[in-house]
Short mmCIF file of C-alpha atoms in Angstrom, two decimals:
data_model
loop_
_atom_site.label_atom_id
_atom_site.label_comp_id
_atom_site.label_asym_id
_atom_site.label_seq_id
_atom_site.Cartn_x
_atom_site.Cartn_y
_atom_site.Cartn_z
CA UNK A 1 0.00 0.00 0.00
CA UNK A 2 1.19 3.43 -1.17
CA UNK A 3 2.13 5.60 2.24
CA UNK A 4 2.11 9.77 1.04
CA UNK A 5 5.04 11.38 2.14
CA UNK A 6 4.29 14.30 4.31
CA UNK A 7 5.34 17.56 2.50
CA UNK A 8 8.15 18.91 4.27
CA UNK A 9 7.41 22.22 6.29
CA UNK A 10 9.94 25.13 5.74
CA UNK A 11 10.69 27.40 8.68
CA UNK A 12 12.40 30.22 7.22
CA UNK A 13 13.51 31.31 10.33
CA UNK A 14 16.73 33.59 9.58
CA UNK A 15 18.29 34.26 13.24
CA UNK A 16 21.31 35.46 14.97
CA UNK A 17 23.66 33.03 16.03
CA UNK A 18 26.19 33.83 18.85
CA UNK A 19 29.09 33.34 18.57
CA UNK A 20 30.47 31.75 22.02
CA UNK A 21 33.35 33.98 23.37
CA UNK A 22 34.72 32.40 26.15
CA UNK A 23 34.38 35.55 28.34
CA UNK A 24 32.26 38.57 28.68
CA UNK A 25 35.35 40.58 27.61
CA UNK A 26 35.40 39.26 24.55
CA UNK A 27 32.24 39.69 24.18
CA UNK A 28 32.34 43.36 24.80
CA UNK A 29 35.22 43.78 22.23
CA UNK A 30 33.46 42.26 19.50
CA UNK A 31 30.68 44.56 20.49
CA UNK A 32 32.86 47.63 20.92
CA UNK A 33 34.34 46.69 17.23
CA UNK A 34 30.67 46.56 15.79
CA UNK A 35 31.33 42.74 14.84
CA UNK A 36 28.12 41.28 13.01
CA UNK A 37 27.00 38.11 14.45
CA UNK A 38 26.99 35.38 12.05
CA UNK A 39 23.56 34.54 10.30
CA UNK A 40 21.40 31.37 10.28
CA UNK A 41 18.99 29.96 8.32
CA UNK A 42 16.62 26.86 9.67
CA UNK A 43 15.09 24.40 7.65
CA UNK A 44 12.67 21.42 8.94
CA UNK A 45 10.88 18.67 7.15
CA UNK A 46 9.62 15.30 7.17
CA UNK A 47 12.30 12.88 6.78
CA UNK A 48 11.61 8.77 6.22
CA UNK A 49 14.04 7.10 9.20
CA UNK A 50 12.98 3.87 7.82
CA UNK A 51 15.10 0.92 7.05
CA UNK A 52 15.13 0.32 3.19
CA UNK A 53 12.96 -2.93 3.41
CA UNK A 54 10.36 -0.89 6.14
CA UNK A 55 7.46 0.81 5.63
CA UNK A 56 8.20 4.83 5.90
CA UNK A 57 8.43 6.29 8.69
CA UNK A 58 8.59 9.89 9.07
CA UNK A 59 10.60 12.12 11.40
CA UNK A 60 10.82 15.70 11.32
CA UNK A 61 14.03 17.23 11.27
CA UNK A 62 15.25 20.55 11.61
CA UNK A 63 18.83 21.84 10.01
CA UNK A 64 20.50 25.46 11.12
CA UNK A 65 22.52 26.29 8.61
CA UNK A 66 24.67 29.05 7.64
CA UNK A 67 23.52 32.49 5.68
CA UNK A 68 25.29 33.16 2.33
CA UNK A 69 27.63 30.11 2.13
CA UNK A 70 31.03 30.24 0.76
CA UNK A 71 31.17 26.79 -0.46
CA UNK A 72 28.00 24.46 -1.21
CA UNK A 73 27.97 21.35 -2.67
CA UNK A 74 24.91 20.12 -4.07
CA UNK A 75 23.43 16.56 -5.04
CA UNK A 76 20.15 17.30 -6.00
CA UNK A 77 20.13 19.01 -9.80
CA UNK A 78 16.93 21.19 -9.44
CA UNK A 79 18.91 22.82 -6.47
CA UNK A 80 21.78 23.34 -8.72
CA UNK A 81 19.78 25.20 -11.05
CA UNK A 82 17.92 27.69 -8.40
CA UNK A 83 21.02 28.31 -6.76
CA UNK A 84 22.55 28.98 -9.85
CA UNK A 85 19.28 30.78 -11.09
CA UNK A 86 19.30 33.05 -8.05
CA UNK A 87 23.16 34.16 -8.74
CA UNK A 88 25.22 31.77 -6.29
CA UNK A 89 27.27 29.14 -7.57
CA UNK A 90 28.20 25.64 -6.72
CA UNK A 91 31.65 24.44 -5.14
CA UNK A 92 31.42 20.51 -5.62
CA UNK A 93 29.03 18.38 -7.21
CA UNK A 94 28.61 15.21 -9.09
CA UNK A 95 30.51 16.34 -12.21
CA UNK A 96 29.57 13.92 -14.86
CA UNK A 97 25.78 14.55 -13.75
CA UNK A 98 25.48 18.21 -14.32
CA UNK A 99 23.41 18.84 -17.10
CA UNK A 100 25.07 21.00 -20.25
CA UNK A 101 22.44 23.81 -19.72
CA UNK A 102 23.51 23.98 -16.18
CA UNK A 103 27.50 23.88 -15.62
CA UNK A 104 27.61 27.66 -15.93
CA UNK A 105 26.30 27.36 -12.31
CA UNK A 106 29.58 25.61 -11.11
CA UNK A 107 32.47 27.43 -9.60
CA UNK A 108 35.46 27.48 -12.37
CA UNK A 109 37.46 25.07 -10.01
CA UNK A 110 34.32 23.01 -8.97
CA UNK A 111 35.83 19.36 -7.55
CA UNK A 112 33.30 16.09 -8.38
CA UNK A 113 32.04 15.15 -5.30
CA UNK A 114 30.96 11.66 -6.47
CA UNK A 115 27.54 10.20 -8.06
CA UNK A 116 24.03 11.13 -7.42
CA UNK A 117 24.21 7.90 -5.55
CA UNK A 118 27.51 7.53 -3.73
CA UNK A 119 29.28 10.67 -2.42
CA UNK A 120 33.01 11.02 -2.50
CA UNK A 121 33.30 11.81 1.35
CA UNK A 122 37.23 12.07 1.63
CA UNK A 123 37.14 14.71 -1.09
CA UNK A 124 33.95 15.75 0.35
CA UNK A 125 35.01 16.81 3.65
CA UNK A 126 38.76 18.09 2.31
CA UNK A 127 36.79 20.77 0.55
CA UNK A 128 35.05 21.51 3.96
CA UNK A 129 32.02 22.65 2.69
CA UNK A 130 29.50 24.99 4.55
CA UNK A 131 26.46 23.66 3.14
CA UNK A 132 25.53 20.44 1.58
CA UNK A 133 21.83 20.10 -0.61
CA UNK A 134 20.40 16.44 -1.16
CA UNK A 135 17.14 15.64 -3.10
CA UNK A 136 15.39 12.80 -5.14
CA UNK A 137 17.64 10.10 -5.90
CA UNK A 138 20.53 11.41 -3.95
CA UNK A 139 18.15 11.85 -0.45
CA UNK A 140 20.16 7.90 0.62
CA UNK A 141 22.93 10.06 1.33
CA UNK A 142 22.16 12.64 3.84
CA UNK A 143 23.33 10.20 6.86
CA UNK A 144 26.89 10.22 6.00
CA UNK A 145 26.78 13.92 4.55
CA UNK A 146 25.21 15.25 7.22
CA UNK A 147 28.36 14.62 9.65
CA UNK A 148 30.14 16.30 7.37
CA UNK A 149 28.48 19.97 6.96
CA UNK A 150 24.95 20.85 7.28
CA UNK A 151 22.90 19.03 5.24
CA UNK A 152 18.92 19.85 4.08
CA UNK A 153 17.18 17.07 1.69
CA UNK A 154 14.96 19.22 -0.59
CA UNK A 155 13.71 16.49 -2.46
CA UNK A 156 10.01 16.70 -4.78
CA UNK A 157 7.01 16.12 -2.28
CA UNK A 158 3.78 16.48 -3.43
CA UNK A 159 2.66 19.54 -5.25
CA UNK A 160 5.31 20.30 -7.59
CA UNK A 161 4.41 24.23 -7.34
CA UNK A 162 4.66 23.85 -3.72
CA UNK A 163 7.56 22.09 -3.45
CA UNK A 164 9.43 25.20 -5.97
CA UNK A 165 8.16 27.33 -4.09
CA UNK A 166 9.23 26.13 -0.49
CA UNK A 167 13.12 25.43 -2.19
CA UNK A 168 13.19 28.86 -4.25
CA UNK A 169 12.40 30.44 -1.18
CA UNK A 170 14.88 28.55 1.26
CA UNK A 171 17.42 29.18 -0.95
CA UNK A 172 16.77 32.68 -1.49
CA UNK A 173 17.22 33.29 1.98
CA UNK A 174 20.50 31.21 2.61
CA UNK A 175 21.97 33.45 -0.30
CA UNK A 176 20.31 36.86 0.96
CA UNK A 177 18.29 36.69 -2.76
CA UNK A 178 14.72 37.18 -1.23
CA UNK A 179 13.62 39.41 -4.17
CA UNK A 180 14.93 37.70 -6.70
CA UNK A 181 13.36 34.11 -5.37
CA UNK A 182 10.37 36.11 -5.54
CA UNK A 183 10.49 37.47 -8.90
CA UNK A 184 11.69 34.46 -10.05
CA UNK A 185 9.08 32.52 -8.41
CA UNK A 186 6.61 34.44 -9.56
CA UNK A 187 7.46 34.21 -13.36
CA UNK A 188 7.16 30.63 -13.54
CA UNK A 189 4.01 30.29 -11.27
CA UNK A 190 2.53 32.16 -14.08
CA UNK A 191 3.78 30.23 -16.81
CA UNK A 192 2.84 27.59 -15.29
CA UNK A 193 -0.75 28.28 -14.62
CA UNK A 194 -0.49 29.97 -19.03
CA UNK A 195 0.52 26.78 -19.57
CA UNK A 196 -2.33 24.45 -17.90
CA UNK A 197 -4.97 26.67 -19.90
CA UNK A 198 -2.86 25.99 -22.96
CA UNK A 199 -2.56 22.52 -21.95
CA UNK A 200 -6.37 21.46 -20.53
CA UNK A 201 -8.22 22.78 -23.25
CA UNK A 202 -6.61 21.26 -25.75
CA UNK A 203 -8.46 17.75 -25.30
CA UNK A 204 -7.24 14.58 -24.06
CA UNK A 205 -3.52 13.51 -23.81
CA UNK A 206 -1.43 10.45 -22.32
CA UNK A 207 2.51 10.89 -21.39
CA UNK A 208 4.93 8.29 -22.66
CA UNK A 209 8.36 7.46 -22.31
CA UNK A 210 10.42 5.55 -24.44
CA UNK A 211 13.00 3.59 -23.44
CA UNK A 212 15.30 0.81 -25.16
CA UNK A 213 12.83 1.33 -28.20
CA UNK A 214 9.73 0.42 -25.77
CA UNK A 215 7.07 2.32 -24.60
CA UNK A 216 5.53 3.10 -21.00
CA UNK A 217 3.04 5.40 -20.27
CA UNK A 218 2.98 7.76 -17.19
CA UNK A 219 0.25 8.08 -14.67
CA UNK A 220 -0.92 11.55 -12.47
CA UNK A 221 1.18 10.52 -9.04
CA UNK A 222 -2.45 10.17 -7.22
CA UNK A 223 -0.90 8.63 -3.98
CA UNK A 224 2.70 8.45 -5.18
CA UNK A 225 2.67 12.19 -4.79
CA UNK A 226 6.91 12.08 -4.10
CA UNK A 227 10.19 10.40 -6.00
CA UNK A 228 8.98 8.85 -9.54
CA UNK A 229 5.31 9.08 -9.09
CA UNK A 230 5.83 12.65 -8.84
CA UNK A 231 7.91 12.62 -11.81
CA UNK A 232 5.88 10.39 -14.20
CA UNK A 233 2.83 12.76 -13.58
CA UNK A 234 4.12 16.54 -14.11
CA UNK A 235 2.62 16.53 -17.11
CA UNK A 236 -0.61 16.15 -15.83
CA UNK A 237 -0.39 17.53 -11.88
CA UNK A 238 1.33 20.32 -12.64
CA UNK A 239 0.46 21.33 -16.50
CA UNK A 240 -2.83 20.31 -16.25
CA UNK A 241 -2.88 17.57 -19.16
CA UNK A 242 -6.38 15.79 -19.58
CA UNK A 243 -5.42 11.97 -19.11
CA UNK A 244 -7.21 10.05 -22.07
CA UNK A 245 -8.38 7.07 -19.16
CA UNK A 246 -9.64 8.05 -16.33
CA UNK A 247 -6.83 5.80 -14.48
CA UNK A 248 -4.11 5.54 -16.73
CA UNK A 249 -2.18 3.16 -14.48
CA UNK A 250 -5.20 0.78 -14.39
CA UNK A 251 -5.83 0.93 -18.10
CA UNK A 252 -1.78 -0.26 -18.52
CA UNK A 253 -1.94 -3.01 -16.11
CA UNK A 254 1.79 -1.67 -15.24
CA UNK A 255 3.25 0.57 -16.69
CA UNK A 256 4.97 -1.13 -20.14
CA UNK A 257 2.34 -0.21 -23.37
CA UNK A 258 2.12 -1.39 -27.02
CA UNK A 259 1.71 0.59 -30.24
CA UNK A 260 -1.79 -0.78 -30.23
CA UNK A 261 -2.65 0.91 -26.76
CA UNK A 262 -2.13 4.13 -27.99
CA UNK A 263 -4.23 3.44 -31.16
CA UNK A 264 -7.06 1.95 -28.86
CA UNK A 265 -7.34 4.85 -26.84
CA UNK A 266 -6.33 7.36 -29.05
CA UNK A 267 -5.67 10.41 -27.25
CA UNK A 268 -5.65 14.07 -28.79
CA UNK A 269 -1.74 14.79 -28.09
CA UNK A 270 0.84 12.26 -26.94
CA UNK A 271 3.85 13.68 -24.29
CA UNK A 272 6.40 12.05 -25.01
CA UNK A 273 10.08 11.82 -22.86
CA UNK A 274 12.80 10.17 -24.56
CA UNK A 275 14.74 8.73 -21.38
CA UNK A 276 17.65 6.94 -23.21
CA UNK A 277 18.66 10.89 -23.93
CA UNK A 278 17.98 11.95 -20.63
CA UNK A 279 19.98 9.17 -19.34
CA UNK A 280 22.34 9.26 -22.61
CA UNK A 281 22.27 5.17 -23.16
CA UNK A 282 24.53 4.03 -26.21
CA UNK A 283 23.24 1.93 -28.94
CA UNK A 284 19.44 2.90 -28.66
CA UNK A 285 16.29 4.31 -30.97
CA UNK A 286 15.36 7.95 -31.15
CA UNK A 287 12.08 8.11 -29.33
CA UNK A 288 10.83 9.51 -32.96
CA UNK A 289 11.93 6.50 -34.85
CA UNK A 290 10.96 3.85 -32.11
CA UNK A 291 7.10 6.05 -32.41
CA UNK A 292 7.52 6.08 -36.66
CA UNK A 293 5.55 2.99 -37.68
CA UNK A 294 2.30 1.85 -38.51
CA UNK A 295 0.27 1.98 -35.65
CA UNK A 296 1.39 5.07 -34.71
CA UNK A 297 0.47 6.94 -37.74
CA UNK A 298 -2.86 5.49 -37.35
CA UNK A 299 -3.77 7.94 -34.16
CA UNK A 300 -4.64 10.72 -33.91
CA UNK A 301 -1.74 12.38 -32.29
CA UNK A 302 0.32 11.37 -35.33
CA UNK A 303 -2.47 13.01 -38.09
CA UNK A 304 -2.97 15.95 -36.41
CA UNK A 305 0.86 16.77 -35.86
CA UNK A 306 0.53 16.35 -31.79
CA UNK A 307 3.40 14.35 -30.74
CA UNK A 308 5.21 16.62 -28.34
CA UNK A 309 8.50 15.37 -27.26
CA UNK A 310 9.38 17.56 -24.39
CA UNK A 311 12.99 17.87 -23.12
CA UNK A 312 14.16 14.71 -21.83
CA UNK A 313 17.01 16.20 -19.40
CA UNK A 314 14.37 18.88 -17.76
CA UNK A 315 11.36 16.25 -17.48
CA UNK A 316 13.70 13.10 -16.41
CA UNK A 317 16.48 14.22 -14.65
CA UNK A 318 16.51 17.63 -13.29
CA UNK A 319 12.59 18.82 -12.81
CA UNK A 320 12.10 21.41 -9.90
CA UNK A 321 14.46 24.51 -10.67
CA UNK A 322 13.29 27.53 -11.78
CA UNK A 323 15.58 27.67 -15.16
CA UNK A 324 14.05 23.70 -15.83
CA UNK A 325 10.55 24.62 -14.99
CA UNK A 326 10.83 27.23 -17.78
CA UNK A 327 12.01 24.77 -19.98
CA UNK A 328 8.73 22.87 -19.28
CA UNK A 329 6.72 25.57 -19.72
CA UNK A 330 8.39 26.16 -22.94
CA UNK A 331 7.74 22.76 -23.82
CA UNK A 332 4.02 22.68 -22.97
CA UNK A 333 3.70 25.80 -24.87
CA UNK A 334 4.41 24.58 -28.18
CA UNK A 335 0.76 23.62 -29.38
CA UNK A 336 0.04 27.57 -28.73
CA UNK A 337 1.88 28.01 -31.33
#
């Protein structure tokens, strides 16, 4: 049985942090010098402390950490695109998972600070970092990180709007870029809502992804509302997409689909996510030429010139930033045109 994740709650709590002295001398030189006390940001939410083969079980924790960081490293990819969206930059991350579109958000000598799912910790804690950002399929790692540096886990949970939102914001405040968060913020909250009026009047639609030249189709996240529920149904959740069954998961008994089940249900646009060149797998189909055949040009979608294939980087991998969220937008905007 599907458990829903508790959205985490954000406690923007910006406060001034002592700094211990020793004695109340000290204390009244640093006050006679006009010292600034050092800046905190707190973050809390809902963390699973559950054994990998247990059901969840959720935990709320609460991270202080500090105010305009020199040196973040960050696991998480949407993070890596606000931060770098909101004019910081990122000391260490895992290198050979940075998206193209996003690298101008490193630091010139960024160091690789392992994989999305195993963290280089020697190198890790040589760079002493001041702030370390987990999310999605790097959230494992927040045990071992967290002795390391301060470590917050802003991973999708539930309402994708929400959950941008609650990290623009955050991370607006940790790099004193309130206004911009909010300008930012409030951009793509209203693409986003130009794009579900685009989107929900324009009839029925499924989402597919095509993978080692087979198809699967993706589902609204219903109770799966975090990880790759969440995920699978941005296109609907989010942009507002009409599913052509009423429960698409049902309809697929799974998830894998055949040409034929797109020709039986017929939908008025197909979504379509190409995750060998998210993932960039060697030796496989073009979603295009695994969807040119037959069958295909039977439907609809394929008559009426409504096969969208949205970016497969911003819908597979990254999804949650504010530069990636315009890329969606952008994306769902096409049939406007």
């Amino acid at each position: 049985m599907s458990t829903i994740r508790p959205i985490a709650v954000l406690s923007l709590v910006v406060a001034s942090a002592l700094v211990a002295g020793g004695c109340s001398s000290s204390s009244a030189a640093e006050e006679s010098t006009g010292a600034a006390a050092a800046e905190t940001v707190t973050f809390s939410w809902d963390r699973n402390v559950a054994g990998e083969d247990e059901e969840p079980r959720y935990e709320e924790t609460t991270v202080e950490v500090p105010a305009d960081p020199e040196r973040i490293v960050v696991f998480d990819m949407a993070s890596l695109d606000t931060i770098g969206a909101l004019g910081g930059e990122v000391a260490g991350a895992p290198l050979d998972s940075v998206p193209e579109y996003l690298q101008g958000y490193l630091a010139e000598d960024a160091f690789n600070a392992g994989t999305l799912f195993e963290a280089d910790l020697v190198e890790i804690e040589s760079q002493q970092p001041d702030l370390i950002v987990v999310g999605g399929r790097s959230s494992a790692l927040y045990e071992d990180l967290s002795e390391i540096a301060p470590t917050v886990d802003l991973s999708l949970t539930g309402s994708y709007t929400e959950n941008l939102e609650r990290n623009a914001t955050f991370l607006g405040q940790v790099l004193g870029a309130e206004e911009e968060a909010a300008t930012a913020l409030a951009e793509v909250e209203a693409g986003i809502e130009e794009a579900r009026a685009v989107a929900s009047a324009a009839g029925t639609g499924l989402g597919v992804m095509v993978s080692g030249g087979k198809l699967s189709a993706l589902a609204p996240s219903g109770e799966d509302a975090s990880g790759r529920g969440a995920r699978g149904g941005l296109i609907y959740d989010a942009f507002g997409v009409q599913p052509v069954v009423e429960d698409v998961e049902a309809a697929t008994h799974g998830e894998p689909i055949s040409f034929e089940f797109l020709l039986e249900h017929d939908p008025d646009y197909l979504w379509v996510v190409d995750r060998d060149a998210a993932t960039g797998a060697e030796g496989t189909q073009a979603a295009a030429a695994v969807l040119d055949n037959d069958i295909v040009k039977q439907t609809t979608a394929y008559q009426q010139d409504h096969i969208v294939y949205l970016d497969p980087t911003a819908w597979y991998i990254v999804f949650g930033g504010l530069d990636t969220t315009q890329i969606m937008i952008d994306d769902v905007m096409q049939i406007a045109q």
